[in-house]
């Protein structure tokens, strides 16, 4: 599972994810597991993002 593509922004790396990637992350979160955190983002921020998606 990897992001659809990566783009840069003024503040650093801005990540966009495909709908399928988001859905898989939410499914794993609801089953009590975490997906592998992509490079370039902290685990804490990634987990918060998944909670927001959920």
Short mmCIF file of C-alpha atoms in Angstrom, two decimals:
data_model
loop_
_atom_site.label_atom_id
_atom_site.label_comp_id
_atom_site.label_asym_id
_atom_site.label_seq_id
_atom_site.Cartn_x
_atom_site.Cartn_y
_atom_site.Cartn_z
CA UNK A 1 0.00 0.00 0.00
CA UNK A 2 1.53 3.24 -1.11
CA UNK A 3 0.26 6.72 -1.87
CA UNK A 4 -1.02 7.41 -5.34
CA UNK A 5 1.62 10.06 -5.95
CA UNK A 6 3.77 12.60 -4.15
CA UNK A 7 3.96 16.31 -4.87
CA UNK A 8 5.99 19.00 -3.22
CA UNK A 9 4.66 22.19 -1.72
CA UNK A 10 6.21 25.33 -0.27
CA UNK A 11 6.25 23.83 3.23
CA UNK A 12 7.78 20.49 2.23
CA UNK A 13 6.23 17.24 1.08
CA UNK A 14 2.50 17.28 0.42
CA UNK A 15 1.01 13.83 0.05
CA UNK A 16 -2.15 12.83 -1.77
CA UNK A 17 -3.62 9.38 -1.44
CA UNK A 18 -5.90 7.38 -3.69
CA UNK A 19 -9.38 6.48 -2.51
CA UNK A 20 -8.40 2.78 -2.42
CA UNK A 21 -5.39 3.54 -0.20
CA UNK A 22 -7.55 5.55 2.20
CA UNK A 23 -10.17 2.82 2.32
CA UNK A 24 -7.56 0.14 3.07
CA UNK A 25 -6.03 2.29 5.83
CA UNK A 26 -9.43 2.84 7.45
CA UNK A 27 -10.23 -0.89 7.25
CA UNK A 28 -6.94 -1.75 8.96
CA UNK A 29 -7.53 0.95 11.61
CA UNK A 30 -11.00 -0.38 12.38
CA UNK A 31 -9.62 -3.91 12.72
CA UNK A 32 -7.10 -2.68 15.30
CA UNK A 33 -4.01 -2.56 13.09
CA UNK A 34 -2.01 0.26 11.49
CA UNK A 35 -0.74 0.35 7.91
CA UNK A 36 2.95 0.99 7.22
CA UNK A 37 3.66 4.71 7.53
CA UNK A 38 4.93 6.18 4.22
CA UNK A 39 8.33 7.85 4.12
CA UNK A 40 8.36 11.60 4.66
CA UNK A 41 5.59 11.79 7.27
CA UNK A 42 5.65 11.08 10.99
CA UNK A 43 3.70 8.12 12.31
CA UNK A 44 1.79 10.42 14.68
CA UNK A 45 0.58 12.67 11.85
CA UNK A 46 -0.26 9.71 9.63
CA UNK A 47 -2.29 8.05 12.40
CA UNK A 48 -4.18 11.30 13.03
CA UNK A 49 -4.94 11.54 9.32
CA UNK A 50 -6.35 8.00 9.30
CA UNK A 51 -8.51 8.81 12.32
CA UNK A 52 -9.84 11.82 10.42
CA UNK A 53 -10.63 9.66 7.38
CA UNK A 54 -12.42 7.18 9.63
#
